[in-house]
Coordinates of C-alpha atoms in Angstrom, one line a residue:
I1 CA 0.0 0.0 0.0
F2 CA 3.0 2.3 0.3
D3 CA 3.1 3.2 -3.4
D4 CA 4.1 6.4 -5.3
R5 CA 1.0 8.3 -4.1
Y6 CA 2.0 7.6 -0.5
K7 CA 5.5 9.0 -1.2
I8 CA 4.1 12.1 -2.9
I9 CA 1.8 12.9 0.0
L10 CA 4.3 12.2 2.7
S11 CA 6.8 14.5 1.0
A12 CA 4.1 17.2 0.8
C13 CA 3.6 16.8 4.6
Q14 CA 7.2 17.3 5.2
D15 CA 7.0 20.6 3.2
L16 CA 4.0 21.6 5.3
R17 CA 6.2 21.3 8.4
L18 CA 8.6 23.7 6.7
R19 CA 5.8 26.2 5.9
R20 CA 6.1 25.7 2.2
E21 CA 2.3 25.9 1.6
Q22 CA 2.6 27.4 -1.9
L23 CA 4.6 24.4 -3.1
V24 CA 2.4 21.9 -1.3
G25 CA -1.0 23.0 -2.5
P26 CA -0.8 21.9 -6.2
V27 CA 0.9 18.6 -5.2
I28 CA -1.9 17.6 -2.8
A29 CA -4.6 18.9 -5.1
G30 CA -3.2 16.7 -7.9
Q31 CA -4.1 13.6 -5.8
I32 CA -7.8 14.6 -5.5
L33 CA -10.2 13.0 -7.9
G34 CA -12.9 14.9 -9.8
A35 CA -15.5 12.4 -8.7
V36 CA -15.6 9.2 -6.7
D37 CA -17.9 6.2 -7.0
M38 CA -18.0 2.5 -6.4
D39 CA -15.6 1.8 -9.3
V40 CA -12.7 3.7 -7.7
P41 CA -10.0 1.2 -6.4
S42 CA -9.4 1.3 -2.7
D43 CA -5.8 2.6 -3.0
R44 CA -6.9 5.5 -5.2
L45 CA -9.9 6.3 -2.9
L46 CA -7.6 6.4 0.1
S47 CA -5.1 8.8 -1.4
H48 CA -8.1 11.0 -2.5
I49 CA -9.5 11.1 1.1
V50 CA -6.1 11.8 2.7
A51 CA -5.3 14.5 0.1
E52 CA -8.7 16.1 0.6
A53 CA -8.2 16.3 4.3
L54 CA -4.7 17.7 4.0
L55 CA -5.8 20.4 1.6
R56 CA -7.7 22.0 4.4
R57 CA -4.4 22.7 6.1
V58 CA -3.0 24.4 3.0
D59 CA -6.1 26.6 2.7
R60 CA -5.9 27.4 6.4
E61 CA -9.5 26.4 6.9
L62 CA -8.9 24.3 10.0
L63 CA -12.2 24.4 11.8
P64 CA -13.1 23.4 15.3
G65 CA -14.1 19.7 15.0
K66 CA -17.1 18.1 16.6
N67 CA -17.6 14.5 17.7
I68 CA -18.7 12.9 14.4
Y69 CA -21.0 10.5 16.4
L70 CA -22.9 13.5 17.7
Q71 CA -23.3 15.4 14.4
S72 CA -26.3 15.3 12.1
F73 CA -25.5 13.6 8.8
E74 CA -27.8 12.3 6.1
I75 CA -26.6 8.9 7.2
A76 CA -25.6 8.9 10.9
Q77 CA -22.1 7.6 11.8
I78 CA -23.5 5.2 14.3
D79 CA -25.8 3.7 11.6
L80 CA -22.9 3.3 9.3
F81 CA -21.0 1.5 12.1
D82 CA -23.7 -1.1 12.1
V83 CA -22.8 -1.9 8.5
A84 CA -19.1 -1.8 9.3
R85 CA -19.6 -4.5 11.9
R86 CA -20.9 -6.8 9.1
L87 CA -18.1 -6.1 6.7
I88 CA -15.2 -6.2 9.3
P89 CA -15.2 -9.5 11.2
Q90 CA -12.8 -8.2 13.9
I91 CA -15.4 -5.8 15.2
P92 CA -18.1 -8.3 16.2
Q93 CA -15.4 -10.6 17.4
S94 CA -14.0 -7.9 19.7
Y95 CA -17.4 -7.5 21.3
A96 CA -17.7 -11.3 21.8
I97 CA -14.3 -11.4 23.4
A98 CA -15.1 -8.6 25.8
N99 CA -18.4 -10.1 26.6
Q100 CA -16.8 -13.4 27.6
H101 CA -14.7 -11.5 30.2
L102 CA -17.7 -9.5 31.4
A103 CA -19.9 -12.5 31.7
S104 CA -17.3 -14.4 33.6
A105 CA -17.0 -11.6 36.2
L106 CA -20.7 -11.0 36.5
R107 CA -22.1 -14.5 36.8
G108 CA -20.1 -15.1 40.0
L109 CA -22.1 -12.4 41.8
E110 CA -25.7 -12.3 43.1
T111 CA -26.1 -8.6 42.6
A112 CA -23.8 -6.7 40.3
A113 CA -23.4 -3.5 38.3
L114 CA -22.1 -2.9 34.8
L115 CA -20.8 0.5 33.8
E116 CA -21.1 0.8 30.0
I117 CA -19.1 3.7 28.7
G118 CA -20.4 4.6 25.3
A119 CA -23.5 2.5 25.2
G120 CA -24.5 3.4 21.7
K121 CA -27.7 1.7 20.7
G122 CA -27.0 -1.1 23.1
S123 CA -26.0 -3.9 20.6
Q124 CA -23.1 -5.2 22.8
L125 CA -25.2 -4.9 25.9
L126 CA -28.0 -7.0 24.4
A127 CA -25.5 -9.6 23.3
L128 CA -24.0 -9.7 26.8
L129 CA -27.4 -10.2 28.4
R130 CA -28.1 -13.1 26.1
V131 CA -24.7 -14.7 27.0
L132 CA -25.6 -14.3 30.7
A133 CA -29.1 -15.7 30.2
A134 CA -27.7 -18.9 28.8
A135 CA -25.4 -19.3 31.9
P136 CA -26.3 -16.8 34.6
G137 CA -24.4 -18.5 37.4
R138 CA -25.3 -16.9 40.7
L139 CA -26.5 -13.7 39.1
Q140 CA -29.9 -12.5 40.4
H141 CA -29.9 -8.8 39.7
L142 CA -27.9 -6.6 37.3
R143 CA -27.8 -2.9 37.3
I144 CA -26.7 -1.3 34.0
V145 CA -25.3 2.2 34.1
A146 CA -25.5 3.2 30.5
L147 CA -23.3 6.3 29.8
E148 CA -23.9 7.8 26.3
P149 CA -23.8 11.4 25.1
A150 CA -26.2 10.9 22.2
G151 CA -29.7 11.1 23.5
A152 CA -31.5 9.2 20.7
S153 CA -29.1 6.3 20.9
L154 CA -29.4 6.2 24.7
L155 CA -33.2 6.0 24.5
E156 CA -33.0 3.2 21.9
A157 CA -30.6 1.2 24.0
Q158 CA -32.7 1.6 27.1
A159 CA -35.9 0.6 25.3
A160 CA -34.2 -2.5 23.8
I161 CA -32.8 -3.7 27.1
E162 CA -36.2 -3.2 28.9
A163 CA -37.9 -5.1 26.1
L164 CA -35.5 -8.1 26.6
A165 CA -35.6 -7.9 30.4
P166 CA -38.8 -10.0 31.1
S167 CA -37.3 -13.0 29.3
L168 CA -34.1 -13.0 31.4
P169 CA -33.6 -15.4 34.4
F170 CA -32.3 -12.4 36.5
G171 CA -33.5 -8.9 37.1
V172 CA -32.2 -6.0 35.1
E173 CA -32.5 -2.2 35.7
V174 CA -31.1 0.5 33.5
R175 CA -29.7 3.8 34.8
P176 CA -29.1 6.1 31.8
L177 CA -26.5 8.9 32.0
R178 CA -26.5 11.3 29.0
V179 CA -23.0 12.7 29.4
L180 CA -19.5 12.6 27.8
F181 CA -17.3 10.3 29.9
E182 CA -14.5 12.8 30.4
R183 CA -17.1 15.3 31.8
C184 CA -18.8 12.9 34.1
P185 CA -18.0 13.5 37.8
V186 CA -16.9 10.5 39.7
P187 CA -19.5 11.0 42.4
L188 CA -22.2 10.8 39.8
L189 CA -20.9 7.5 38.6
Q190 CA -20.6 6.2 42.2
D191 CA -24.2 7.2 42.9
A192 CA -25.5 5.5 39.7
I193 CA -23.6 2.3 40.5
G194 CA -24.9 2.2 44.1
G195 CA -24.2 -0.4 46.7
V196 CA -23.8 -3.6 44.7
H197 CA -21.4 -6.4 45.5
G198 CA -19.3 -6.2 42.4
L199 CA -18.7 -4.0 39.3
A200 CA -17.7 -4.6 35.7
I201 CA -16.8 -1.8 33.3
N202 CA -16.9 -1.9 29.5
A203 CA -15.7 0.8 27.0
A204 CA -15.9 -0.3 23.4
F205 CA -14.5 2.0 20.7
T206 CA -15.1 4.9 23.1
L207 CA -12.0 6.2 24.9
H208 CA -10.1 7.3 21.7
H209 CA -12.8 10.0 21.4
T210 CA -11.9 11.6 24.7
G211 CA -10.6 15.1 23.8
H212 CA -7.5 16.9 25.2
A213 CA -5.3 19.8 24.3
P214 CA -2.0 19.1 22.5
G215 CA 0.5 17.7 24.9
E216 CA -2.0 16.6 27.4
Q217 CA -2.3 12.9 26.5
E218 CA -2.1 11.9 30.1
L219 CA -5.7 12.8 30.5
R220 CA -6.7 9.3 29.5
T221 CA -4.4 7.8 32.1
Q222 CA -6.2 9.9 34.7
L223 CA -9.6 8.7 33.5
L224 CA -8.5 5.1 33.7
R225 CA -7.2 5.8 37.2
Q226 CA -10.6 7.1 38.1
L227 CA -12.1 3.9 36.8
A228 CA -9.6 1.8 38.7
G229 CA -10.7 3.7 41.9
L230 CA -14.2 2.1 41.4
R231 CA -12.4 -1.3 42.0
P232 CA -13.9 -3.2 39.0
R233 CA -13.7 -7.0 38.9
V234 CA -13.0 -6.5 35.2
L235 CA -12.5 -3.6 32.9
T236 CA -12.8 -4.4 29.2
L237 CA -11.5 -1.9 26.6
I238 CA -11.8 -2.2 22.8
E239 CA -9.7 0.2 20.7
P240 CA -8.4 0.4 17.2
N241 CA -4.7 0.0 16.9
A242 CA -3.2 3.1 15.2
N243 CA -1.1 6.1 16.0
H244 CA -3.4 9.0 15.3
D245 CA -2.9 11.0 18.5
T246 CA 0.6 12.1 17.6
E247 CA 1.1 15.8 16.9
V248 CA 3.7 15.0 14.2
L249 CA 1.7 15.2 11.0
T250 CA 4.0 12.8 9.0
R251 CA 3.6 10.1 11.6
R252 CA -0.2 10.6 11.6
V253 CA -0.4 10.4 7.8
H254 CA 1.8 7.2 7.8
S255 CA -0.4 5.6 10.4
C256 CA -3.6 6.6 8.5
W257 CA -2.2 5.2 5.3
E258 CA -1.3 1.9 6.9
H259 CA -4.4 1.4 9.1
F260 CA -7.1 2.5 6.7
G261 CA -5.3 1.1 3.7
T262 CA -5.4 -2.3 5.4
V263 CA -9.0 -1.8 6.5
F264 CA -10.1 -0.9 3.0
D265 CA -8.5 -4.1 1.6
L266 CA -10.2 -6.1 4.4
I267 CA -13.5 -4.6 3.4
D268 CA -12.9 -5.6 -0.2
Q269 CA -12.7 -9.2 1.0
S270 CA -16.1 -9.1 2.6
D271 CA -19.4 -10.2 1.0
G272 CA -20.9 -6.7 1.3
T273 CA -22.5 -5.1 -1.7
P274 CA -20.5 -2.6 -3.8
L275 CA -22.6 0.2 -2.4
E276 CA -22.0 -0.9 1.2
K277 CA -18.3 -1.2 0.7
F278 CA -18.1 2.2 -0.9
A279 CA -20.2 3.8 1.8
I280 CA -18.1 2.4 4.6
K281 CA -14.8 3.4 3.0
E282 CA -15.7 6.8 1.6
V283 CA -18.3 8.0 4.1
F284 CA -17.7 6.2 7.5
F285 CA -13.9 6.0 7.4
G286 CA -13.6 9.0 5.2
R287 CA -15.1 11.1 8.0
E288 CA -12.6 9.7 10.4
V289 CA -9.6 10.5 8.1
R290 CA -10.9 14.0 7.5
D291 CA -11.1 14.5 11.3
I292 CA -7.7 13.0 11.9
L293 CA -5.8 15.0 9.3
G294 CA -8.0 18.0 8.5
T295 CA -9.2 19.3 11.8
S296 CA -7.4 21.4 14.3
D297 CA -5.2 19.4 16.8
V298 CA -7.0 21.2 19.6
F299 CA -10.5 19.9 18.6
R300 CA -9.9 16.5 16.8
C301 CA -12.3 13.7 17.8
E302 CA -10.6 10.6 16.4
R303 CA -7.5 10.1 18.5
H304 CA -6.6 6.4 18.1
E305 CA -3.5 5.1 19.9
P306 CA -1.3 2.0 19.5
Y307 CA -2.2 -0.8 21.8
E308 CA 1.2 -0.5 23.6
S309 CA 0.1 3.0 24.8
W310 CA -3.1 1.6 26.3
L311 CA -1.1 -1.2 28.0
L312 CA 1.1 1.4 29.6
R313 CA -1.9 3.5 30.6
L314 CA -3.8 0.6 32.2
T315 CA -0.7 -0.4 34.2
K316 CA 0.0 3.2 35.4
A317 CA -3.7 3.4 36.5
G318 CA -3.0 0.5 38.9
L319 CA -4.9 -2.2 37.0
R320 CA -3.7 -5.7 36.3
P321 CA -4.3 -8.2 33.4
A322 CA -7.3 -10.5 33.8
S323 CA -6.5 -14.2 33.4
G324 CA -8.0 -17.6 33.8
I325 CA -10.5 -17.5 31.0
E326 CA -10.4 -19.8 27.9
L327 CA -11.6 -17.6 25.2
S328 CA -13.6 -18.7 22.1
I329 CA -12.5 -16.7 19.0
T330 CA -14.0 -17.2 15.6
L331 CA -12.6 -15.4 12.5
P332 CA -12.4 -16.0 8.8
D333 CA -9.2 -17.8 7.6
Y334 CA -7.8 -14.6 6.2
C335 CA -7.8 -12.9 9.6
W336 CA -5.8 -13.7 12.7
A337 CA -5.8 -13.3 16.5
I338 CA -3.0 -13.3 19.1
V339 CA -4.0 -14.0 22.7
R340 CA -2.1 -13.0 25.8
D341 CA -3.2 -12.4 29.4
G342 CA -5.4 -9.3 29.4
L343 CA -4.9 -8.6 25.7
V344 CA -6.2 -10.0 22.4
R345 CA -4.9 -8.5 19.1
L346 CA -7.1 -9.0 16.0
G347 CA -5.6 -8.3 12.6
Y348 CA -5.4 -8.8 8.9
Q349 CA -2.3 -9.3 6.8
G350 CA 0.6 -8.2 9.0
V351 CA -1.3 -5.4 10.8
P352 CA -3.1 -5.6 14.2
L353 CA -6.3 -3.6 13.6
I354 CA -8.2 -3.9 16.9
A355 CA -7.0 -4.6 20.5
V356 CA -9.3 -6.0 23.3
F357 CA -8.0 -5.5 26.8
A358 CA -9.3 -7.2 30.0
Y359 CA -7.9 -5.8 33.2
R360 CA -9.0 -5.8 36.8
S361 CA -8.4 -3.9 40.1
P362 CA -6.3 -5.8 42.6
E363 CA -8.7 -4.5 45.2
A364 CA -11.9 -5.7 43.5
P365 CA -14.2 -7.5 46.0

């Protein structure tokens, strides 16, 4: 995937660092297609999206970004994500792995709480409840604290869980919190969790959205430390593996090219329709690339980190790898998984695309 177009764009980024905008503009503009459709090859589509995002820097039109999951589009980002889950097998498998850890921690308790950070429409929560229904163990009552900033998604998640609840062999209650995680006071979380015997926490494709000013990356470690203070029996974290939180533009472009180039090829291997494949590449991931490369570093929303960074943050927060679970992992033959205590890497070709972490507090009851 590192072809001539990659070299041209990376060279242009180096000129941008040297303030040579007049030289850069025509070079980047030359990589932009007049029109894109389903017939454009993935490698050409990627260079078009990257160049389009970078051109905003040349034109000095860096605007304050907004969370692309909270903006109004003709097709909502969260709805497109539902399609992405069908075309990218690592996504549903990452949910399944996290749910195995969560279920193992919850079924050993009579009363428990689950803090779901970024509940979305509740798809993972519903799958977890069905896993627990098949083997509830000692569980008699589960309190779900669903934290989600998008009001419509939160209502949909709550309604779906309450519709499923009567068929479950244990009681379920939902406590919705419409708030961004990084702006949620710890006392509010503690009050919502209440006096239960044990806690599990899940954050799937969520924490890379937490915003911070340039040079303040340690905010995420502080947030994880706050979660560690709640003494979870398990904390599961699902994150893309990429280096998009760096302030060095050339590194960010390189990581975008490798990560999304690999993802585009993976999508081409799926059985999705040509229109679905194009929509996920150009619209869903296109929005992410434009945010990563074309939005002010102060306001960017998509701030993916390498899995090694999350491992360090989890350890610094005082959490330890969860172990003792024999995981069931199902992927197509052209994909792969590497399992370690507290970490599963899911990839394609030679690139790890998604990491699933399972850590726990040494002080958990």
